[in-house]
mmCIF file of N, CA and C in Angstrom:
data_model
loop_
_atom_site.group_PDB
_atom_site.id
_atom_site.type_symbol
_atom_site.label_atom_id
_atom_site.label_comp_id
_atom_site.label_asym_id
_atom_site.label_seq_id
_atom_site.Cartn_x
_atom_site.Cartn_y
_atom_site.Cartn_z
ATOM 1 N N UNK A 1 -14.232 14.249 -9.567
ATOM 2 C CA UNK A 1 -14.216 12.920 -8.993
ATOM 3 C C UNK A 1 -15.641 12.439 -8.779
ATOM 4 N N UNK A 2 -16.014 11.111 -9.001
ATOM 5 C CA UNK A 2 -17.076 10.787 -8.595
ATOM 6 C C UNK A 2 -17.138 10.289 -7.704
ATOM 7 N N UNK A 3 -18.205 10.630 -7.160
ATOM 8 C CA UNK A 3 -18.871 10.331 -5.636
ATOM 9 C C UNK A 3 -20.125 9.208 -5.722
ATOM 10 N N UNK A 4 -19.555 7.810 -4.998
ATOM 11 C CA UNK A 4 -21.075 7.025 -4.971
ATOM 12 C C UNK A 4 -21.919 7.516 -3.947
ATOM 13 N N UNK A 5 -23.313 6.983 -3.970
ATOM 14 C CA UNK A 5 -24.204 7.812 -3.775
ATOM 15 C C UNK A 5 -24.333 6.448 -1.939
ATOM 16 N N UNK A 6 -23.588 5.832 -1.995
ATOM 17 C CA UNK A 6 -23.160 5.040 -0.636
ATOM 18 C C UNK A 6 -21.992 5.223 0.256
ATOM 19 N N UNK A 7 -21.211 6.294 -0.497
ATOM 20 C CA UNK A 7 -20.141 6.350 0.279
ATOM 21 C C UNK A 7 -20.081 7.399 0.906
ATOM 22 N N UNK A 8 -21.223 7.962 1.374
ATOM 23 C CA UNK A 8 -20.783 9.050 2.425
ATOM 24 C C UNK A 8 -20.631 10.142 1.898
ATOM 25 N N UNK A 9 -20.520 10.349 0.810
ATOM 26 C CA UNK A 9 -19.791 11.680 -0.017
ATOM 27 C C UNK A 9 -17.965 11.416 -0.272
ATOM 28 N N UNK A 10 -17.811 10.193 0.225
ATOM 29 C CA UNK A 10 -16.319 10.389 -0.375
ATOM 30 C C UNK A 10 -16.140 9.415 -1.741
ATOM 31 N N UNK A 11 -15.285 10.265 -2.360
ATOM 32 C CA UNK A 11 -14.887 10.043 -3.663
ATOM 33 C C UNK A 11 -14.145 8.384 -4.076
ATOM 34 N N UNK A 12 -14.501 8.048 -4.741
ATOM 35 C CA UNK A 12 -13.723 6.307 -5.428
ATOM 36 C C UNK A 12 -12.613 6.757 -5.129
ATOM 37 N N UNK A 13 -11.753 7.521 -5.355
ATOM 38 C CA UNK A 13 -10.176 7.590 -4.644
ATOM 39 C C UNK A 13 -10.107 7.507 -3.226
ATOM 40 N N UNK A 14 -10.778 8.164 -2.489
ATOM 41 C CA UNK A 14 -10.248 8.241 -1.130
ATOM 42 C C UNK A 14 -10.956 6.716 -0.678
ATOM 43 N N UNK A 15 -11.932 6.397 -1.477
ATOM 44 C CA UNK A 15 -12.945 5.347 -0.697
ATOM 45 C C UNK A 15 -11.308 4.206 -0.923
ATOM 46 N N UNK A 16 -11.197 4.127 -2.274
ATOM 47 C CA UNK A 16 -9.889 2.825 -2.690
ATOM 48 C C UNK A 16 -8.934 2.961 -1.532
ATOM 49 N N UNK A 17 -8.299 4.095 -1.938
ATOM 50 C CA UNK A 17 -7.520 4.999 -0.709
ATOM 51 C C UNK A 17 -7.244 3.925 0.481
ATOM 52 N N UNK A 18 -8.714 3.937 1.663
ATOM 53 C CA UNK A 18 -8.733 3.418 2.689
ATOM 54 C C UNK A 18 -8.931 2.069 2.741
ATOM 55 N N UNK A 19 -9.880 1.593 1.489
ATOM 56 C CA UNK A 19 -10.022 0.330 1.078
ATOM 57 C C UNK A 19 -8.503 -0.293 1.012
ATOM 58 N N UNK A 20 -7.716 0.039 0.547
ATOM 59 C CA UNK A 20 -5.922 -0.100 0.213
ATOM 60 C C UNK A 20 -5.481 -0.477 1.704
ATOM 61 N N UNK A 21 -5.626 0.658 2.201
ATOM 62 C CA UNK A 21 -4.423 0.438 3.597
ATOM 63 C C UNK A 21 -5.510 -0.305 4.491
ATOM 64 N N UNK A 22 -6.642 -0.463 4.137
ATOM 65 C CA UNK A 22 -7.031 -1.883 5.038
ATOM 66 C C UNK A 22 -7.067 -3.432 4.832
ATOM 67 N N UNK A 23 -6.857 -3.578 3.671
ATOM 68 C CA UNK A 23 -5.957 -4.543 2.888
ATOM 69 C C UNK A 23 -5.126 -4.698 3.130
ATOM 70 N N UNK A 24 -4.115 -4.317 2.202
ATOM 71 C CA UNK A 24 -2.713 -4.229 2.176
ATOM 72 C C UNK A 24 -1.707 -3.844 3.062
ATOM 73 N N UNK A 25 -2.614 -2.837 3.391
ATOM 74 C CA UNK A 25 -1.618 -1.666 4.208
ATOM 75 C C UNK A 25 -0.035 -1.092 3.637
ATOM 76 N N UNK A 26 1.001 -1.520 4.094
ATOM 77 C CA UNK A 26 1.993 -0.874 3.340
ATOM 78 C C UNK A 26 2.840 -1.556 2.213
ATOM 79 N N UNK A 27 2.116 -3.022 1.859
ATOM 80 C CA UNK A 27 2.758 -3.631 0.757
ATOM 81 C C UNK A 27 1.642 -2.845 -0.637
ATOM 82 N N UNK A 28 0.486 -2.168 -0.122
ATOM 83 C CA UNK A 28 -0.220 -1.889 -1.164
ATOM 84 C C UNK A 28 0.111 -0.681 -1.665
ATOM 85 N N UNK A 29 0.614 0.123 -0.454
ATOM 86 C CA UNK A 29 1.024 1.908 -1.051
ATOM 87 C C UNK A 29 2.267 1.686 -1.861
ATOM 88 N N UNK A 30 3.283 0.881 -1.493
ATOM 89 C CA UNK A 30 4.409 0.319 -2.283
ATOM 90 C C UNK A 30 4.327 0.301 -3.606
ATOM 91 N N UNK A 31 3.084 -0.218 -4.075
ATOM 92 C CA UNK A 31 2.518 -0.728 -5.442
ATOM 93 C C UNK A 31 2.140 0.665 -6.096
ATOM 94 N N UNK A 32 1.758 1.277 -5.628
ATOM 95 C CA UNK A 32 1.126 2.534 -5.885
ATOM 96 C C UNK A 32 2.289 3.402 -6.213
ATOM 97 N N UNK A 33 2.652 3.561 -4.793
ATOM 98 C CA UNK A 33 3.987 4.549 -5.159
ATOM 99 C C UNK A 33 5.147 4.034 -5.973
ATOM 100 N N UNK A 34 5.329 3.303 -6.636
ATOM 101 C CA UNK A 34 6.106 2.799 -7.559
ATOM 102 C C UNK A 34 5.824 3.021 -8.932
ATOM 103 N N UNK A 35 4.196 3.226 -9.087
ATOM 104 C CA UNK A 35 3.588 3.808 -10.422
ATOM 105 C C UNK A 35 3.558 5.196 -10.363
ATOM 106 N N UNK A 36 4.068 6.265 -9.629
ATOM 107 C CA UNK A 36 4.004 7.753 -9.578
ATOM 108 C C UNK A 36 4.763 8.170 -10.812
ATOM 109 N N UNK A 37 6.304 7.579 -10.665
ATOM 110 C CA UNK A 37 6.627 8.516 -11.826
ATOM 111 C C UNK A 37 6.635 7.321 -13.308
ATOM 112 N N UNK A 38 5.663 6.924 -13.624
ATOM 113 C CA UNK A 38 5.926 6.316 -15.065
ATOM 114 C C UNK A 38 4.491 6.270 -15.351
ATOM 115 N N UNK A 39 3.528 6.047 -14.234
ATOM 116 C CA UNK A 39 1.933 6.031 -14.746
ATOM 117 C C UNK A 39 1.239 6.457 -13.758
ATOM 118 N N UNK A 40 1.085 7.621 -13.101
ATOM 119 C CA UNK A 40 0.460 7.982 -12.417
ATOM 120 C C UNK A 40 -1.004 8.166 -12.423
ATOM 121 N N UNK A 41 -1.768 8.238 -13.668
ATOM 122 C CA UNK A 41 -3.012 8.060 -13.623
ATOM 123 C C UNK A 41 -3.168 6.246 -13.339
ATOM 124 N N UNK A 42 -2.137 5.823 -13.591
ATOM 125 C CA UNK A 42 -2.646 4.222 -13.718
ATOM 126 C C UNK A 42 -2.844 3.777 -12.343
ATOM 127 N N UNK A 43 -1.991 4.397 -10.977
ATOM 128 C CA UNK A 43 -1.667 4.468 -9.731
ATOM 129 C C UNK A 43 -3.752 4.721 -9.456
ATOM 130 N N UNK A 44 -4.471 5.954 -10.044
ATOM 131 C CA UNK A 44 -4.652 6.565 -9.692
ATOM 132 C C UNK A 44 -6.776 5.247 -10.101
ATOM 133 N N UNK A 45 -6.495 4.559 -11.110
ATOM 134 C CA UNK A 45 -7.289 3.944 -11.632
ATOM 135 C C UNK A 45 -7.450 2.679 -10.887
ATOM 136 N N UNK A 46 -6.246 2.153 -10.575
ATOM 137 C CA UNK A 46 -5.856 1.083 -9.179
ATOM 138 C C UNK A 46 -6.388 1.202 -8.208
ATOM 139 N N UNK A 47 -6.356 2.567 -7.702
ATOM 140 C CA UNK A 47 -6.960 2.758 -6.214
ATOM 141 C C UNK A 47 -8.707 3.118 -6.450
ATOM 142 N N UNK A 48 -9.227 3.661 -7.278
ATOM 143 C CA UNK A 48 -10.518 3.872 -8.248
ATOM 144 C C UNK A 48 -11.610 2.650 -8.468
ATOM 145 N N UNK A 49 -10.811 2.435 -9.255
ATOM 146 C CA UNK A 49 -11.710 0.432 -9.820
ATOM 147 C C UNK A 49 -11.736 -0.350 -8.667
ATOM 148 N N UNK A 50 -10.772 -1.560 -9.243
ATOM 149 C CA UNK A 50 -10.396 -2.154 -7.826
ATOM 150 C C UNK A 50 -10.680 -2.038 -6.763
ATOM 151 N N UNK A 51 -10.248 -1.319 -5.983
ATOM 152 C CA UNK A 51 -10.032 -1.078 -4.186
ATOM 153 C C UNK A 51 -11.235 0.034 -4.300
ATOM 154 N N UNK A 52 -11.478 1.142 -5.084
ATOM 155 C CA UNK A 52 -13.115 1.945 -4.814
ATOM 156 C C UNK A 52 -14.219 1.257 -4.971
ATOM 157 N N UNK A 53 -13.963 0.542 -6.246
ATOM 158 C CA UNK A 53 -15.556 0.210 -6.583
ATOM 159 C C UNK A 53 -15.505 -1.473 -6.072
ATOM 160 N N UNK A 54 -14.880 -2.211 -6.245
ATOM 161 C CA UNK A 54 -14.975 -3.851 -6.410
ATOM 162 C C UNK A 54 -15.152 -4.202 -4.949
ATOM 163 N N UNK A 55 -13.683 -4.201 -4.317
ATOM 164 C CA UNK A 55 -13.711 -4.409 -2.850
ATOM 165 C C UNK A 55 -14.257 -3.490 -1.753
ATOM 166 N N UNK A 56 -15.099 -2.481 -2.044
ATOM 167 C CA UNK A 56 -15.942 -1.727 -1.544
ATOM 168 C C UNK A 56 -16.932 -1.979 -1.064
ATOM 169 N N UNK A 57 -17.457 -3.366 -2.146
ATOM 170 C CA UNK A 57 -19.164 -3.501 -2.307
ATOM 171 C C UNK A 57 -19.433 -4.255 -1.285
ATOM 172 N N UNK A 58 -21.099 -4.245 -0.647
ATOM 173 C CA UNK A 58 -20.973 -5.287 -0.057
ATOM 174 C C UNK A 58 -21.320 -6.621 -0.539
ATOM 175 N N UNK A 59 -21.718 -7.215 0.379
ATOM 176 C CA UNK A 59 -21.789 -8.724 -0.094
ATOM 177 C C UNK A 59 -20.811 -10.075 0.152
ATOM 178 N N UNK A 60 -19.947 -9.728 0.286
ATOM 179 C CA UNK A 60 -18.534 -10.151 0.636
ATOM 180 C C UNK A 60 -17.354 -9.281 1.726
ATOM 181 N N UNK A 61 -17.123 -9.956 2.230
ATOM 182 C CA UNK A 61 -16.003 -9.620 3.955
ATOM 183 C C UNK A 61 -14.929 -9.469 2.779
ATOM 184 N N UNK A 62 -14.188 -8.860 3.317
ATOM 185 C CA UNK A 62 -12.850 -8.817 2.912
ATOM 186 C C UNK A 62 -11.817 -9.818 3.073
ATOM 187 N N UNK A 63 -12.184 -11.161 3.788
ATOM 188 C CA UNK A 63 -12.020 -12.375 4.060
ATOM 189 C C UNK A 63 -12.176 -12.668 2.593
ATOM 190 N N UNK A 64 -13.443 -13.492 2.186
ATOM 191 C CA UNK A 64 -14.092 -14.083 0.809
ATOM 192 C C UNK A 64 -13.350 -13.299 -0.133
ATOM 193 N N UNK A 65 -13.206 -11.809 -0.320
ATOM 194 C CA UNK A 65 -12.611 -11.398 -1.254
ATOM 195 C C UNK A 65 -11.152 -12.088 -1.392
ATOM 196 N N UNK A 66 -10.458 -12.097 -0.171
ATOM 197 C CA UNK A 66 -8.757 -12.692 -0.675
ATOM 198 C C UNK A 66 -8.836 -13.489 -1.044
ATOM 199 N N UNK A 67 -10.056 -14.644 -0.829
ATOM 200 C CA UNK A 67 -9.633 -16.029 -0.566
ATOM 201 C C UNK A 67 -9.756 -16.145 -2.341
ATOM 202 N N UNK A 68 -10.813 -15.338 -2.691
ATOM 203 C CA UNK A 68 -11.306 -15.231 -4.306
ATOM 204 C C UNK A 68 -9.954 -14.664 -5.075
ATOM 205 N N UNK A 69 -9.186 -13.679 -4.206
ATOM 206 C CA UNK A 69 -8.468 -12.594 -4.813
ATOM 207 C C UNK A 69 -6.807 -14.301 -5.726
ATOM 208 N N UNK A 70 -6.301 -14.249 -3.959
ATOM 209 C CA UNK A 70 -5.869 -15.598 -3.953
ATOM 210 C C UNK A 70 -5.937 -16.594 -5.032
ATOM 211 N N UNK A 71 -7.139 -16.900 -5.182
ATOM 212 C CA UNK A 71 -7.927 -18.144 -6.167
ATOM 213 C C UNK A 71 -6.924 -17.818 -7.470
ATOM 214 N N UNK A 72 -7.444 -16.981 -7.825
ATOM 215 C CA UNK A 72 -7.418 -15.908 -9.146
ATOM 216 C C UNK A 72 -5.971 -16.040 -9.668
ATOM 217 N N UNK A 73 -5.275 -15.357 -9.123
ATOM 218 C CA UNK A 73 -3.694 -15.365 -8.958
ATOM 219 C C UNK A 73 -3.386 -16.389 -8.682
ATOM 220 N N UNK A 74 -3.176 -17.582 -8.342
ATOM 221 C CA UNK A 74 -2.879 -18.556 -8.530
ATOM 222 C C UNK A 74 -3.250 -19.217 -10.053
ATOM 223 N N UNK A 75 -4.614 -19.277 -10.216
ATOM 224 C CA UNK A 75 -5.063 -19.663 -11.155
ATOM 225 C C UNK A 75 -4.116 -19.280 -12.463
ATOM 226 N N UNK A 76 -4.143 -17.974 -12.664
ATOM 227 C CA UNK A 76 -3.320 -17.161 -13.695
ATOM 228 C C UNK A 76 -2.044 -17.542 -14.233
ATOM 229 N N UNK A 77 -1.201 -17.951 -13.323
ATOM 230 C CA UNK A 77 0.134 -18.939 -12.849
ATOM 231 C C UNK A 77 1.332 -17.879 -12.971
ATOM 232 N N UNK A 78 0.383 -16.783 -13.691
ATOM 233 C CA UNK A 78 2.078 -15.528 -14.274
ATOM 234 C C UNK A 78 1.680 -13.989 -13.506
ATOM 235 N N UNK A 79 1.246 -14.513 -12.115
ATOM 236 C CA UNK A 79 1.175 -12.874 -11.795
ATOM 237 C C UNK A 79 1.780 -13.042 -10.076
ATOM 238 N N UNK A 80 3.071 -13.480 -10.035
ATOM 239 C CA UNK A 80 3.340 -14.072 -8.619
ATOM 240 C C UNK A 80 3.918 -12.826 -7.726
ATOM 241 N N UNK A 81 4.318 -11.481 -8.642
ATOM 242 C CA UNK A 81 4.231 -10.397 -7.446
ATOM 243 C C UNK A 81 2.958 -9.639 -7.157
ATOM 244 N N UNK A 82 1.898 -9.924 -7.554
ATOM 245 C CA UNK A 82 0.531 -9.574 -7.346
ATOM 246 C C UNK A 82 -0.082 -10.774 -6.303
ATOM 247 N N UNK A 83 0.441 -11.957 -6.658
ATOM 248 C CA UNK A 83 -0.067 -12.854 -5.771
ATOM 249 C C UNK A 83 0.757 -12.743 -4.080
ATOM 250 N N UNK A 84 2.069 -12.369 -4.339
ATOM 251 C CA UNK A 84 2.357 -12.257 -2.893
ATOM 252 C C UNK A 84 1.912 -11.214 -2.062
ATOM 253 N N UNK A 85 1.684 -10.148 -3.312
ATOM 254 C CA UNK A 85 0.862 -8.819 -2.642
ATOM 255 C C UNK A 85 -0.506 -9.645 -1.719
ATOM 256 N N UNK A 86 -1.172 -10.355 -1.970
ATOM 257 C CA UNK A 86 -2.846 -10.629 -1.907
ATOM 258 C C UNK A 86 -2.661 -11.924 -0.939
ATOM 259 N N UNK A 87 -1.395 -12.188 -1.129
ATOM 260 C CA UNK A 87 -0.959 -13.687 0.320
ATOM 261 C C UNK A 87 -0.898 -13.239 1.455
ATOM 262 N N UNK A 88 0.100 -11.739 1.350
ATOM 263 C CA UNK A 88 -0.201 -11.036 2.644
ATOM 264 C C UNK A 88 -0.814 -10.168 3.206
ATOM 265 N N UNK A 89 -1.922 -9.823 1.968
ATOM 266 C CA UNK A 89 -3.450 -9.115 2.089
ATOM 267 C C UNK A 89 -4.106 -10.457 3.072
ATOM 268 N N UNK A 90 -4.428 -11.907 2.577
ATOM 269 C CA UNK A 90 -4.810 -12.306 3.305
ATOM 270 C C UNK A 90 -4.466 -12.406 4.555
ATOM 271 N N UNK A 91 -3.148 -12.466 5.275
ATOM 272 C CA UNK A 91 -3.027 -12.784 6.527
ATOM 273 C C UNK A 91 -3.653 -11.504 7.112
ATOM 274 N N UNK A 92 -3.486 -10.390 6.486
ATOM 275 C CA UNK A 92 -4.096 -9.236 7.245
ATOM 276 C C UNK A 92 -5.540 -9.163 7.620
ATOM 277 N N UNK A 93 -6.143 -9.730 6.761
ATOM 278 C CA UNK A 93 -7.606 -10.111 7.275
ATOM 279 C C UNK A 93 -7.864 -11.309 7.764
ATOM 280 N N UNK A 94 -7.086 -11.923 8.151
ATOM 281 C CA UNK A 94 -7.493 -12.894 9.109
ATOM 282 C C UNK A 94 -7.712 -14.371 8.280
ATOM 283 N N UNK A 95 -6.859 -14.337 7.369
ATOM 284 C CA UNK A 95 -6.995 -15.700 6.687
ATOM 285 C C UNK A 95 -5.189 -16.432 7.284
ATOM 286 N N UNK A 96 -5.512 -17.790 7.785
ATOM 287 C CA UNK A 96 -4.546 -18.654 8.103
ATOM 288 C C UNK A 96 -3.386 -19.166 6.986
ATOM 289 N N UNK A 97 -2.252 -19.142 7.390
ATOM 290 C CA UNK A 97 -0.982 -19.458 6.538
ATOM 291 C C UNK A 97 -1.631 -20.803 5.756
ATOM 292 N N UNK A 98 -2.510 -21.945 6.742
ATOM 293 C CA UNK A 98 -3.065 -23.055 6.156
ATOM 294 C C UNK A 98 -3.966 -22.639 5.558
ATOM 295 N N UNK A 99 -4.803 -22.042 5.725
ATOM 296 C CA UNK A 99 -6.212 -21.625 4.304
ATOM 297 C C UNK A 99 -5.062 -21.359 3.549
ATOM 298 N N UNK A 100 -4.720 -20.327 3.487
ATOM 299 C CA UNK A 100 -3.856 -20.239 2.419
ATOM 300 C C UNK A 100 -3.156 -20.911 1.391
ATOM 301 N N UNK A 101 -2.862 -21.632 2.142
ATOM 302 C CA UNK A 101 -1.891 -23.004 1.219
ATOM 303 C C UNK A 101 -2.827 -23.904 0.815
ATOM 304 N N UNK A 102 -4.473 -24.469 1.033
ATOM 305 C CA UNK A 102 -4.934 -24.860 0.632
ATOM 306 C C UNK A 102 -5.877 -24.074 -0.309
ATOM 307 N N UNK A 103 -5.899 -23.040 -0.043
ATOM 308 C CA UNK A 103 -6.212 -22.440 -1.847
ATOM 309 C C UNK A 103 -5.777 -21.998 -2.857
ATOM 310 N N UNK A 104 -4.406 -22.636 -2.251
ATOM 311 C CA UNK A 104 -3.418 -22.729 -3.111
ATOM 312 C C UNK A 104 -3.860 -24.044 -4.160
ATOM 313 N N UNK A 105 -3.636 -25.017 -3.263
ATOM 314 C CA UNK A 105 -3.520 -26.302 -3.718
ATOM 315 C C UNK A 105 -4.476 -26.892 -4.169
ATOM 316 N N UNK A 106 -6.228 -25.880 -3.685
ATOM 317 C CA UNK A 106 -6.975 -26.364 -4.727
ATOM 318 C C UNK A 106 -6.962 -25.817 -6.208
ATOM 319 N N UNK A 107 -6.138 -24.813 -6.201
ATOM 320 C CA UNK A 107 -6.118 -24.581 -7.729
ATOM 321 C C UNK A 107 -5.370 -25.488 -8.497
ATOM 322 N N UNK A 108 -4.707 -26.666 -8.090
ATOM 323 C CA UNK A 108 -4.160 -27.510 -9.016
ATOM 324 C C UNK A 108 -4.950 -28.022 -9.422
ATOM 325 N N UNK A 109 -6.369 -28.256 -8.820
ATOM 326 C CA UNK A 109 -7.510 -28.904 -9.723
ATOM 327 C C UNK A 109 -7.777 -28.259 -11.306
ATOM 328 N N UNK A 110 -8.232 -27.046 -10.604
ATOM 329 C CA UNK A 110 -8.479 -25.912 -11.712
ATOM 330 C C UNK A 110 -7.424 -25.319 -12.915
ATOM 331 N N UNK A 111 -6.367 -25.542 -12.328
ATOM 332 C CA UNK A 111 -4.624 -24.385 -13.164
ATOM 333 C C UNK A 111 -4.034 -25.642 -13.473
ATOM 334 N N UNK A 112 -3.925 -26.325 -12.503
ATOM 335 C CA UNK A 112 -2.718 -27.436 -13.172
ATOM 336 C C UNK A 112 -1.766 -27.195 -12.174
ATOM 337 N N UNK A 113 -0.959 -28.704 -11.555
ATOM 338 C CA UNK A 113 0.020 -28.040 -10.604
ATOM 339 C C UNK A 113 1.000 -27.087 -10.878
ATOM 340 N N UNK A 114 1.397 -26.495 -12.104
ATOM 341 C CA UNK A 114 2.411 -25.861 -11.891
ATOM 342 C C UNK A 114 2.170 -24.328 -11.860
ATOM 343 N N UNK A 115 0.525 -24.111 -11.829
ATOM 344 C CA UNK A 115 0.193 -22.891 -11.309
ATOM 345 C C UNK A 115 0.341 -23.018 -9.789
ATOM 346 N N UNK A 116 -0.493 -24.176 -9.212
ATOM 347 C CA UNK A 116 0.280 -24.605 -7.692
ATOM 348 C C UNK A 116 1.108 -24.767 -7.410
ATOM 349 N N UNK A 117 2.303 -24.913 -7.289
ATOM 350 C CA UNK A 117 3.466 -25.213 -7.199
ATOM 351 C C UNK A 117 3.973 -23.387 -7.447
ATOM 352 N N UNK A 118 3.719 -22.744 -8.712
ATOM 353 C CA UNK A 118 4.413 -21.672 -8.409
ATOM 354 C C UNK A 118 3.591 -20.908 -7.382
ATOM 355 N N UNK A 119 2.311 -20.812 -6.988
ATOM 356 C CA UNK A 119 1.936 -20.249 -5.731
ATOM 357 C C UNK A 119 2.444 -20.441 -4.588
ATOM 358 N N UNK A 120 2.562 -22.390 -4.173
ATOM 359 C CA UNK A 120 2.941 -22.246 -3.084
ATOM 360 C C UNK A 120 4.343 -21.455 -2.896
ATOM 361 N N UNK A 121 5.008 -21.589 -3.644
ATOM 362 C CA UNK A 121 6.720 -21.227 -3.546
ATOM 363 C C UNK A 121 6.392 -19.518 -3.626
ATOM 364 N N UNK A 122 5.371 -19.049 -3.560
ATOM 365 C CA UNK A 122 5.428 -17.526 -3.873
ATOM 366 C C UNK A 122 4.849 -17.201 -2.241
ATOM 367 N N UNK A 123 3.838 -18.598 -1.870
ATOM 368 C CA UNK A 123 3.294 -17.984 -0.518
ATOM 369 C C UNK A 123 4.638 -18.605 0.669
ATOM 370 N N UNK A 124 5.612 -19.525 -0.037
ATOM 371 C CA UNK A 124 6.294 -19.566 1.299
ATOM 372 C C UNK A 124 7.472 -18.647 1.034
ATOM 373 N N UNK A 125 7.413 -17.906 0.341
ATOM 374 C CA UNK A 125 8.281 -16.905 0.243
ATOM 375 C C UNK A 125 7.772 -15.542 1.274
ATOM 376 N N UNK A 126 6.520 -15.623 1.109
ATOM 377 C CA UNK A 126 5.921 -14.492 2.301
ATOM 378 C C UNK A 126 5.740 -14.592 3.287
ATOM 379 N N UNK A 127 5.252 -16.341 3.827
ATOM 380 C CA UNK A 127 5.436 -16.548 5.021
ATOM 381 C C UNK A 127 6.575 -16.634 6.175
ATOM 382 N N UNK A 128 8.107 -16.633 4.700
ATOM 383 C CA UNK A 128 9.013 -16.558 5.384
ATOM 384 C C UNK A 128 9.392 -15.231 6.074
ATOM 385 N N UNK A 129 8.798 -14.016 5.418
ATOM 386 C CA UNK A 129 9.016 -12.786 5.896
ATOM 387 C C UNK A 129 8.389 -12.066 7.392
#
């Protein structure tokens, strides 16, 4: 395993690892543990890349990251169980049901409403929960 030379001595897995459940928390292990038995290295590259190396770095709160994460997934218009994953990543860090919905809605500038439109209906699907 590699070890960055910032993390203390712990490894891109365990770093993603904690990076994960401070995110996500248990909508993110969900994701994970659902890739055990069909791709378990892929489980294992998820928590590695992503959540070790990307949302690790500094430079950005884990705030800016959703709001970017958010952006993204919306933008995309075809990734709406990844986007509800990252709708309720944001509330966990402290981003508002209204930020939310307005970065939603500025991606109709950018996507076109019907990337907006399928976000919002994906974020009031989470807010209903």
């Amino acid at each position: 395993m590699t070890k960055s030379p910032h993390s203390g001595g712990e490894s891109r897995l365990e770093r993603g690892r904690r990076a994960l459940a401070e995110i996500d928390g248990q909508a993110g292990e969900k994701v994970v543990a659902s890739l055990t038995d069909i791709a378990p290295d892929f489980a294992t590259y998820l928590l590695e890349f992503p959540f070790g190396d990307i949302y690790s770095r500094p430079g950005l709160d884990l705030r800016a990251r959703e709001i970017a994460t958010i952006a993204a997934l919306t933008a995309m218009g075809n990734a709406a169980p990844q986007l509800k994953v990252h709708i309720a990543a944001g509330l966990n860090v402290g981003l508002s049901r209204e930020e939310i919905t307005e970065i939603i809605m500025q991606m109709a500038v950018y996507a076109g409403f019907p990337a907006a439109l399928n976000g919002l209906f994906a974020a009031k699907e989470v807010f209903a929960k």
